[in-house]
């Protein structure tokens, strides 16, 4: 097998494509021949030693992937050789093969292709857990999605629309705004032309008839957080999803009091570990929604696994719409 190996987590340039012995699955594990693996923001942080999870060195990055089971370890009874699965295990995806915990594998129904499957679990699980569980989104409410043309942003638009909400999508270019409208957004805000902070706030006010959004989905952080939170509606829920812009914002807590609003943390990874039954129910419903055509990953492009460094550069340029997927 071959894989991208991180022996020194100082950045993407230190990754090397190496031949390694193909491993044998141990108890509770499966060997997967990887067909597709998606690139997520944590995959960048983890090779820079900036992610909350710090795997022992050396490791193969690539948190999310899909492929075909080649071998099963002792005690694995619900999966079989030749079965198509998707998996989000945190590492191991950027190679030709990997060992994965059988418990984390999602069997793929007929017609669920590897590219879509590799781009599915992280963005839809995060966005469902955020909107439906943490925010308790109701039909008829208004959701503002920041970073709306990215992976979790596009998933959030689709889930909010499927739940009967009105969606305002904020993105950085007219092209990204057009993509958001094409997948269901009711209105868009280009925050390059509606400059922070006042132009952005004015645009949110206009899009919500002065009421402000009921729910704000924020995977961006940085300078967007405070003007967005100042715009939230009465009893609004502000979802803290991530900090793709880099800086972790500081918010004046009096804003929560003035708006009767909630700051709500979203950490799907820990939810999945602490509440496995609820997570399994959620994943089953999401797979059903995919089958019904309610949700479908937006794929920016597919690239050969050998071009991983170029894919990282593309992601770093902020030009990605939806998800980047590496294929073998």
mmCIF file of C-alpha atoms in Angstrom:
data_model
loop_
_atom_site.group_PDB
_atom_site.id
_atom_site.type_symbol
_atom_site.label_atom_id
_atom_site.label_comp_id
_atom_site.label_asym_id
_atom_site.label_seq_id
_atom_site.Cartn_x
_atom_site.Cartn_y
_atom_site.Cartn_z
ATOM 1 C CA UNK A 1 0.000 0.000 0.000
ATOM 2 C CA UNK A 2 0.944 3.674 -0.305
ATOM 3 C CA UNK A 3 -0.020 6.588 1.946
ATOM 4 C CA UNK A 4 0.818 10.194 2.755
ATOM 5 C CA UNK A 5 2.828 10.026 5.972
ATOM 6 C CA UNK A 6 3.075 12.842 8.524
ATOM 7 C CA UNK A 7 6.304 12.257 10.467
ATOM 8 C CA UNK A 8 6.717 15.869 11.593
ATOM 9 C CA UNK A 9 3.522 17.981 11.964
ATOM 10 C CA UNK A 10 4.935 21.290 10.725
ATOM 11 C CA UNK A 11 2.622 21.633 7.730
ATOM 12 C CA UNK A 12 1.587 20.164 4.412
ATOM 13 C CA UNK A 13 5.052 20.402 2.810
ATOM 14 C CA UNK A 14 6.437 17.863 5.293
ATOM 15 C CA UNK A 15 4.025 15.109 4.106
ATOM 16 C CA UNK A 16 5.663 12.290 2.098
ATOM 17 C CA UNK A 17 4.075 9.651 -0.170
ATOM 18 C CA UNK A 18 5.484 6.333 1.051
ATOM 19 C CA UNK A 19 5.149 2.634 0.408
ATOM 20 C CA UNK A 20 4.132 0.828 3.604
ATOM 21 C CA UNK A 21 3.300 -2.784 4.457
ATOM 22 C CA UNK A 22 -0.417 -3.496 4.003
ATOM 23 C CA UNK A 23 -1.698 -4.134 7.550
ATOM 24 C CA UNK A 24 -3.869 -6.974 8.846
ATOM 25 C CA UNK A 25 -6.989 -6.032 10.810
ATOM 26 C CA UNK A 26 -6.986 -6.772 14.522
ATOM 27 C CA UNK A 27 -10.038 -7.476 16.688
ATOM 28 C CA UNK A 28 -12.864 -5.056 15.898
ATOM 29 C CA UNK A 29 -11.087 -3.658 12.824
ATOM 30 C CA UNK A 30 -11.542 -3.846 9.048
ATOM 31 C CA UNK A 31 -9.069 -3.287 6.218
ATOM 32 C CA UNK A 32 -10.498 -0.848 3.661
ATOM 33 C CA UNK A 33 -9.281 -0.312 0.122
ATOM 34 C CA UNK A 34 -9.824 3.445 -0.162
ATOM 35 C CA UNK A 35 -11.634 4.665 -3.277
ATOM 36 C CA UNK A 36 -12.198 8.298 -2.215
ATOM 37 C CA UNK A 37 -11.229 10.563 0.697
ATOM 38 C CA UNK A 38 -12.428 14.110 1.311
ATOM 39 C CA UNK A 39 -10.387 17.058 2.492
ATOM 40 C CA UNK A 40 -11.772 18.776 5.612
ATOM 41 C CA UNK A 41 -10.494 21.795 7.540
ATOM 42 C CA UNK A 42 -9.320 19.588 10.483
ATOM 43 C CA UNK A 43 -7.098 17.694 7.991
ATOM 44 C CA UNK A 44 -5.144 20.920 7.550
ATOM 45 C CA UNK A 45 -4.975 21.698 11.270
ATOM 46 C CA UNK A 46 -3.837 18.180 12.214
ATOM 47 C CA UNK A 47 -0.704 18.272 10.011
ATOM 48 C CA UNK A 48 0.148 21.694 11.502
ATOM 49 C CA UNK A 49 -0.184 20.324 15.077
ATOM 50 C CA UNK A 50 -3.071 22.783 15.669
ATOM 51 C CA UNK A 51 -5.973 20.332 16.028
ATOM 52 C CA UNK A 52 -7.418 19.241 19.397
ATOM 53 C CA UNK A 53 -6.659 15.613 18.548
ATOM 54 C CA UNK A 54 -2.897 14.976 18.313
ATOM 55 C CA UNK A 55 -2.254 11.443 17.003
ATOM 56 C CA UNK A 56 1.041 9.713 17.815
ATOM 57 C CA UNK A 57 3.708 10.120 15.114
ATOM 58 C CA UNK A 58 4.002 9.056 12.397
ATOM 59 C CA UNK A 59 0.403 9.060 11.164
ATOM 60 C CA UNK A 60 -1.524 9.159 7.899
ATOM 61 C CA UNK A 61 -3.881 12.176 7.743
ATOM 62 C CA UNK A 62 -7.313 12.012 6.130
ATOM 63 C CA UNK A 63 -10.243 11.944 8.517
ATOM 64 C CA UNK A 64 -13.023 10.834 6.156
ATOM 65 C CA UNK A 65 -13.053 8.264 3.381
ATOM 66 C CA UNK A 66 -15.028 5.577 1.566
ATOM 67 C CA UNK A 67 -14.080 2.303 -0.050
ATOM 68 C CA UNK A 68 -14.400 -1.471 -0.112
ATOM 69 C CA UNK A 69 -13.729 -3.833 2.797
ATOM 70 C CA UNK A 70 -10.814 -6.175 1.969
ATOM 71 C CA UNK A 71 -10.567 -8.064 5.278
ATOM 72 C CA UNK A 72 -12.328 -8.175 8.649
ATOM 73 C CA UNK A 73 -10.823 -8.737 12.087
ATOM 74 C CA UNK A 74 -11.934 -10.988 14.898
ATOM 75 C CA UNK A 75 -15.358 -10.203 16.340
ATOM 76 C CA UNK A 76 -16.593 -8.206 13.332
ATOM 77 C CA UNK A 77 -19.921 -9.722 12.332
ATOM 78 C CA UNK A 78 -21.977 -6.837 10.887
ATOM 79 C CA UNK A 79 -19.591 -6.134 7.979
ATOM 80 C CA UNK A 80 -18.226 -8.422 5.290
ATOM 81 C CA UNK A 81 -15.493 -8.527 2.641
ATOM 82 C CA UNK A 82 -16.545 -6.734 -0.559
ATOM 83 C CA UNK A 83 -18.963 -4.384 1.231
ATOM 84 C CA UNK A 84 -18.926 -0.646 0.443
ATOM 85 C CA UNK A 85 -18.530 1.583 3.503
ATOM 86 C CA UNK A 86 -17.804 5.157 4.532
ATOM 87 C CA UNK A 87 -15.807 5.953 7.640
ATOM 88 C CA UNK A 88 -14.787 8.970 9.676
ATOM 89 C CA UNK A 89 -11.968 7.820 11.927
ATOM 90 C CA UNK A 90 -9.903 11.019 12.214
ATOM 91 C CA UNK A 91 -6.817 9.711 10.395
ATOM 92 C CA UNK A 92 -5.810 7.132 7.781
ATOM 93 C CA UNK A 93 -7.722 8.331 4.726
ATOM 94 C CA UNK A 94 -4.990 9.745 2.488
ATOM 95 C CA UNK A 95 -3.657 6.463 1.159
ATOM 96 C CA UNK A 96 -4.623 3.395 -0.821
ATOM 97 C CA UNK A 97 -5.616 1.271 2.218
ATOM 98 C CA UNK A 98 -6.286 1.786 5.920
ATOM 99 C CA UNK A 99 -7.357 -0.040 9.048
ATOM 100 C CA UNK A 100 -10.598 1.334 10.493
ATOM 101 C CA UNK A 101 -12.650 0.553 13.593
ATOM 102 C CA UNK A 102 -15.618 -1.511 12.376
ATOM 103 C CA UNK A 103 -17.882 0.386 14.782
ATOM 104 C CA UNK A 104 -17.208 3.639 12.903
ATOM 105 C CA UNK A 105 -18.012 2.241 9.446
ATOM 106 C CA UNK A 106 -21.273 3.285 7.797
ATOM 107 C CA UNK A 107 -22.516 0.597 5.367
ATOM 108 C CA UNK A 108 -23.452 2.231 2.073
ATOM 109 C CA UNK A 109 -26.837 1.474 0.531
ATOM 110 C CA UNK A 110 -27.084 0.620 -3.163
ATOM 111 C CA UNK A 111 -26.499 3.700 -5.317
ATOM 112 C CA UNK A 112 -24.485 5.651 -2.721
ATOM 113 C CA UNK A 113 -21.260 6.348 -4.644
ATOM 114 C CA UNK A 114 -17.816 6.500 -3.031
ATOM 115 C CA UNK A 115 -17.173 10.174 -3.859
ATOM 116 C CA UNK A 116 -20.438 11.363 -2.272
ATOM 117 C CA UNK A 117 -19.936 8.972 0.653
ATOM 118 C CA UNK A 118 -16.425 10.288 1.352
ATOM 119 C CA UNK A 119 -17.850 13.818 1.538
ATOM 120 C CA UNK A 120 -20.895 12.965 3.630
ATOM 121 C CA UNK A 121 -20.437 12.069 7.290
ATOM 122 C CA UNK A 122 -18.561 15.056 8.727
ATOM 123 C CA UNK A 123 -20.522 17.869 7.100
ATOM 124 C CA UNK A 124 -24.025 16.414 7.443
ATOM 125 C CA UNK A 125 -23.513 15.013 10.945
ATOM 126 C CA UNK A 126 -22.075 18.346 12.130
ATOM 127 C CA UNK A 127 -24.850 20.378 10.514
ATOM 128 C CA UNK A 128 -27.706 18.103 11.642
ATOM 129 C CA UNK A 129 -26.386 17.940 15.210
ATOM 130 C CA UNK A 130 -26.054 21.748 15.183
ATOM 131 C CA UNK A 131 -29.378 22.714 13.634
ATOM 132 C CA UNK A 132 -31.765 19.942 14.614
ATOM 133 C CA UNK A 133 -30.373 18.880 18.006
ATOM 134 C CA UNK A 134 -28.533 21.859 19.521
ATOM 135 C CA UNK A 135 -30.675 24.660 17.999
ATOM 136 C CA UNK A 136 -33.963 22.692 17.904
ATOM 137 C CA UNK A 137 -34.734 24.345 14.553
ATOM 138 C CA UNK A 138 -38.441 24.624 13.729
ATOM 139 C CA UNK A 139 -40.182 24.975 10.366
ATOM 140 C CA UNK A 140 -40.760 28.632 9.524
ATOM 141 C CA UNK A 141 -37.724 29.925 11.421
ATOM 142 C CA UNK A 142 -34.915 31.849 9.714
ATOM 143 C CA UNK A 143 -31.323 30.562 9.645
ATOM 144 C CA UNK A 144 -28.267 32.645 8.736
ATOM 145 C CA UNK A 145 -25.420 30.414 7.497
ATOM 146 C CA UNK A 146 -21.919 31.935 7.514
ATOM 147 C CA UNK A 147 -19.234 30.439 5.246
ATOM 148 C CA UNK A 148 -22.212 29.067 3.379
ATOM 149 C CA UNK A 149 -20.404 27.831 0.253
ATOM 150 C CA UNK A 150 -18.037 25.548 2.178
ATOM 151 C CA UNK A 151 -18.595 21.908 3.106
ATOM 152 C CA UNK A 152 -20.509 22.335 6.373
ATOM 153 C CA UNK A 153 -22.178 25.497 5.030
ATOM 154 C CA UNK A 154 -23.694 23.770 1.997
ATOM 155 C CA UNK A 155 -24.830 20.892 4.233
ATOM 156 C CA UNK A 156 -26.418 23.374 6.654
ATOM 157 C CA UNK A 157 -28.362 25.061 3.821
ATOM 158 C CA UNK A 158 -29.775 21.722 2.633
ATOM 159 C CA UNK A 159 -30.691 20.477 6.125
ATOM 160 C CA UNK A 160 -32.329 23.776 7.127
ATOM 161 C CA UNK A 161 -34.380 23.828 3.910
ATOM 162 C CA UNK A 162 -35.428 20.193 4.381
ATOM 163 C CA UNK A 163 -36.577 21.156 7.896
ATOM 164 C CA UNK A 164 -38.799 23.927 6.480
ATOM 165 C CA UNK A 165 -36.689 26.937 7.485
ATOM 166 C CA UNK A 166 -35.902 30.101 5.536
ATOM 167 C CA UNK A 167 -32.166 30.278 4.762
ATOM 168 C CA UNK A 168 -29.948 33.330 4.320
ATOM 169 C CA UNK A 169 -26.514 32.301 3.050
ATOM 170 C CA UNK A 170 -23.452 34.518 3.539
ATOM 171 C CA UNK A 171 -20.398 33.933 1.336
ATOM 172 C CA UNK A 172 -17.435 35.865 -0.030
ATOM 173 C CA UNK A 173 -18.122 36.020 -3.804
ATOM 174 C CA UNK A 174 -21.076 36.369 -6.180
ATOM 175 C CA UNK A 175 -20.200 32.935 -7.612
ATOM 176 C CA UNK A 176 -20.411 31.330 -4.156
ATOM 177 C CA UNK A 177 -23.695 33.133 -3.468
ATOM 178 C CA UNK A 178 -25.082 31.761 -6.736
ATOM 179 C CA UNK A 179 -24.086 28.225 -5.680
ATOM 180 C CA UNK A 180 -25.936 28.736 -2.362
ATOM 181 C CA UNK A 181 -29.107 29.821 -4.180
ATOM 182 C CA UNK A 182 -28.836 26.814 -6.507
ATOM 183 C CA UNK A 183 -29.031 24.414 -3.523
ATOM 184 C CA UNK A 184 -31.950 26.164 -1.844
ATOM 185 C CA UNK A 185 -30.879 29.389 -0.092
ATOM 186 C CA UNK A 186 -33.725 31.932 -0.113
ATOM 187 C CA UNK A 187 -31.416 34.951 0.064
ATOM 188 C CA UNK A 188 -27.665 35.588 -0.007
ATOM 189 C CA UNK A 189 -25.247 38.154 1.399
ATOM 190 C CA UNK A 190 -21.869 38.731 -0.264
ATOM 191 C CA UNK A 191 -19.833 39.938 2.686
ATOM 192 C CA UNK A 192 -17.124 41.307 0.414
ATOM 193 C CA UNK A 193 -19.540 43.927 -0.918
ATOM 194 C CA UNK A 194 -21.414 44.318 2.413
ATOM 195 C CA UNK A 195 -18.367 45.229 4.459
ATOM 196 C CA UNK A 196 -17.915 44.424 8.133
ATOM 197 C CA UNK A 197 -19.290 45.407 10.505
ATOM 198 C CA UNK A 198 -22.088 47.828 9.534
ATOM 199 C CA UNK A 199 -22.669 46.832 5.903
ATOM 200 C CA UNK A 200 -22.947 43.198 6.957
ATOM 201 C CA UNK A 201 -25.393 44.035 9.774
ATOM 202 C CA UNK A 202 -27.503 46.181 7.438
ATOM 203 C CA UNK A 203 -27.702 43.315 4.925
ATOM 204 C CA UNK A 204 -28.827 40.849 7.638
ATOM 205 C CA UNK A 205 -31.441 43.340 8.841
ATOM 206 C CA UNK A 206 -32.787 43.818 5.306
ATOM 207 C CA UNK A 207 -32.920 40.063 4.636
ATOM 208 C CA UNK A 208 -34.900 39.401 7.848
ATOM 209 C CA UNK A 209 -37.274 42.394 7.675
ATOM 210 C CA UNK A 210 -35.566 43.862 10.734
ATOM 211 C CA UNK A 211 -36.283 40.858 12.988
ATOM 212 C CA UNK A 212 -32.894 39.178 12.823
ATOM 213 C CA UNK A 213 -32.296 35.451 12.293
ATOM 214 C CA UNK A 214 -33.618 32.866 14.753
ATOM 215 C CA UNK A 215 -30.515 30.703 14.310
ATOM 216 C CA UNK A 216 -26.993 31.643 13.217
ATOM 217 C CA UNK A 217 -24.737 28.818 12.009
ATOM 218 C CA UNK A 218 -21.114 29.986 12.336
ATOM 219 C CA UNK A 219 -18.195 27.801 11.201
ATOM 220 C CA UNK A 220 -16.099 30.922 10.475
ATOM 221 C CA UNK A 221 -15.572 32.889 13.707
ATOM 222 C CA UNK A 222 -13.144 35.808 13.609
ATOM 223 C CA UNK A 223 -14.477 39.260 12.740
ATOM 224 C CA UNK A 224 -17.889 37.947 11.618
ATOM 225 C CA UNK A 225 -19.012 36.713 15.030
ATOM 226 C CA UNK A 226 -19.790 39.956 16.839
ATOM 227 C CA UNK A 227 -21.710 41.777 14.054
ATOM 228 C CA UNK A 228 -23.648 38.568 13.358
ATOM 229 C CA UNK A 229 -24.515 38.069 17.036
ATOM 230 C CA UNK A 230 -25.546 41.726 17.345
ATOM 231 C CA UNK A 231 -28.025 41.018 14.522
ATOM 232 C CA UNK A 232 -29.650 37.936 16.067
ATOM 233 C CA UNK A 233 -33.384 37.846 16.747
ATOM 234 C CA UNK A 234 -35.139 37.559 20.124
ATOM 235 C CA UNK A 235 -34.565 34.095 21.659
ATOM 236 C CA UNK A 236 -32.030 33.435 18.897
ATOM 237 C CA UNK A 237 -29.514 30.575 19.039
ATOM 238 C CA UNK A 238 -25.942 31.261 17.934
ATOM 239 C CA UNK A 239 -24.222 28.015 16.922
ATOM 240 C CA UNK A 240 -20.462 27.987 17.526
ATOM 241 C CA UNK A 241 -19.349 25.428 14.924
ATOM 242 C CA UNK A 242 -15.718 26.363 14.207
ATOM 243 C CA UNK A 243 -13.149 29.025 13.436
ATOM 244 C CA UNK A 244 -12.182 28.648 9.775
ATOM 245 C CA UNK A 245 -11.055 32.284 9.563
ATOM 246 C CA UNK A 246 -8.409 31.616 12.228
ATOM 247 C CA UNK A 247 -8.985 33.891 15.253
ATOM 248 C CA UNK A 248 -11.304 32.755 18.048
ATOM 249 C CA UNK A 249 -13.613 35.731 18.692
ATOM 250 C CA UNK A 250 -14.441 37.327 22.030
ATOM 251 C CA UNK A 251 -18.082 38.334 22.423
ATOM 252 C CA UNK A 252 -19.558 40.875 24.893
ATOM 253 C CA UNK A 253 -21.793 38.646 27.007
ATOM 254 C CA UNK A 254 -24.293 41.442 27.603
ATOM 255 C CA UNK A 255 -25.524 40.736 24.048
ATOM 256 C CA UNK A 256 -26.995 37.416 25.218
ATOM 257 C CA UNK A 257 -28.974 39.303 27.868
ATOM 258 C CA UNK A 258 -30.239 42.037 25.544
ATOM 259 C CA UNK A 259 -31.501 39.551 22.950
ATOM 260 C CA UNK A 260 -32.602 36.761 25.293
ATOM 261 C CA UNK A 261 -30.243 34.740 23.082
ATOM 262 C CA UNK A 262 -28.205 31.572 23.568
ATOM 263 C CA UNK A 263 -24.602 30.832 22.639
ATOM 264 C CA UNK A 264 -24.599 27.134 21.770
ATOM 265 C CA UNK A 265 -21.470 25.010 21.352
ATOM 266 C CA UNK A 266 -21.424 22.343 18.615
ATOM 267 C CA UNK A 267 -18.964 19.443 18.950
ATOM 268 C CA UNK A 268 -20.335 16.571 16.920
ATOM 269 C CA UNK A 269 -17.301 14.306 17.522
ATOM 270 C CA UNK A 270 -17.900 14.199 21.270
ATOM 271 C CA UNK A 271 -21.674 13.896 20.772
ATOM 272 C CA UNK A 272 -21.053 10.750 18.698
ATOM 273 C CA UNK A 273 -18.884 9.249 21.455
ATOM 274 C CA UNK A 274 -21.065 10.231 24.415
ATOM 275 C CA UNK A 275 -24.463 9.584 22.806
ATOM 276 C CA UNK A 276 -23.852 6.754 20.323
ATOM 277 C CA UNK A 277 -27.508 5.697 20.049
ATOM 278 C CA UNK A 278 -28.685 9.211 19.221
ATOM 279 C CA UNK A 279 -25.829 9.539 16.720
ATOM 280 C CA UNK A 280 -26.731 6.254 15.026
ATOM 281 C CA UNK A 281 -30.367 7.369 14.701
ATOM 282 C CA UNK A 282 -29.204 10.646 13.166
ATOM 283 C CA UNK A 283 -26.937 8.905 10.639
ATOM 284 C CA UNK A 284 -29.744 6.522 9.620
ATOM 285 C CA UNK A 285 -32.058 9.475 9.009
ATOM 286 C CA UNK A 286 -29.384 11.320 7.016
ATOM 287 C CA UNK A 287 -28.787 8.255 4.801
ATOM 288 C CA UNK A 288 -32.557 8.106 4.237
ATOM 289 C CA UNK A 289 -32.629 11.797 3.285
ATOM 290 C CA UNK A 290 -29.800 11.177 0.810
ATOM 291 C CA UNK A 291 -31.773 8.333 -0.747
ATOM 292 C CA UNK A 292 -34.814 10.621 -1.027
ATOM 293 C CA UNK A 293 -32.751 13.335 -2.750
ATOM 294 C CA UNK A 294 -33.242 15.886 0.050
ATOM 295 C CA UNK A 295 -29.496 16.237 0.598
ATOM 296 C CA UNK A 296 -26.478 15.666 -1.655
ATOM 297 C CA UNK A 297 -22.869 16.734 -1.064
ATOM 298 C CA UNK A 298 -21.651 19.613 -3.218
ATOM 299 C CA UNK A 299 -18.394 18.377 -4.776
ATOM 300 C CA UNK A 300 -16.011 21.175 -5.770
ATOM 301 C CA UNK A 301 -13.745 18.778 -7.661
ATOM 302 C CA UNK A 302 -12.043 15.397 -7.484
ATOM 303 C CA UNK A 303 -8.254 15.070 -7.670
ATOM 304 C CA UNK A 304 -5.900 12.064 -7.767
ATOM 305 C CA UNK A 305 -4.625 11.037 -4.314
ATOM 306 C CA UNK A 306 -1.060 11.772 -5.486
ATOM 307 C CA UNK A 307 -2.015 15.475 -5.861
ATOM 308 C CA UNK A 308 -2.910 15.925 -2.196
ATOM 309 C CA UNK A 309 -0.525 18.872 -1.685
ATOM 310 C CA UNK A 310 -2.148 20.767 -4.578
ATOM 311 C CA UNK A 311 -5.567 20.033 -3.048
ATOM 312 C CA UNK A 312 -4.425 21.474 0.295
ATOM 313 C CA UNK A 313 -3.234 24.606 -1.539
ATOM 314 C CA UNK A 314 -6.610 24.928 -3.286
ATOM 315 C CA UNK A 315 -8.396 24.636 0.064
ATOM 316 C CA UNK A 316 -6.083 27.248 1.581
ATOM 317 C CA UNK A 317 -6.921 29.716 -1.208
ATOM 318 C CA UNK A 318 -10.549 29.841 0.032
ATOM 319 C CA UNK A 319 -11.696 29.079 -3.506
ATOM 320 C CA UNK A 320 -13.350 25.751 -2.658
ATOM 321 C CA UNK A 321 -17.120 25.439 -3.099
ATOM 322 C CA UNK A 322 -18.420 22.417 -1.192
ATOM 323 C CA UNK A 323 -15.967 19.552 -0.762
ATOM 324 C CA UNK A 324 -12.655 18.522 -2.354
ATOM 325 C CA UNK A 325 -12.322 14.760 -2.793
ATOM 326 C CA UNK A 326 -9.165 12.741 -3.473
ATOM 327 C CA UNK A 327 -9.624 9.546 -5.486
ATOM 328 C CA UNK A 328 -7.614 6.367 -6.057
#
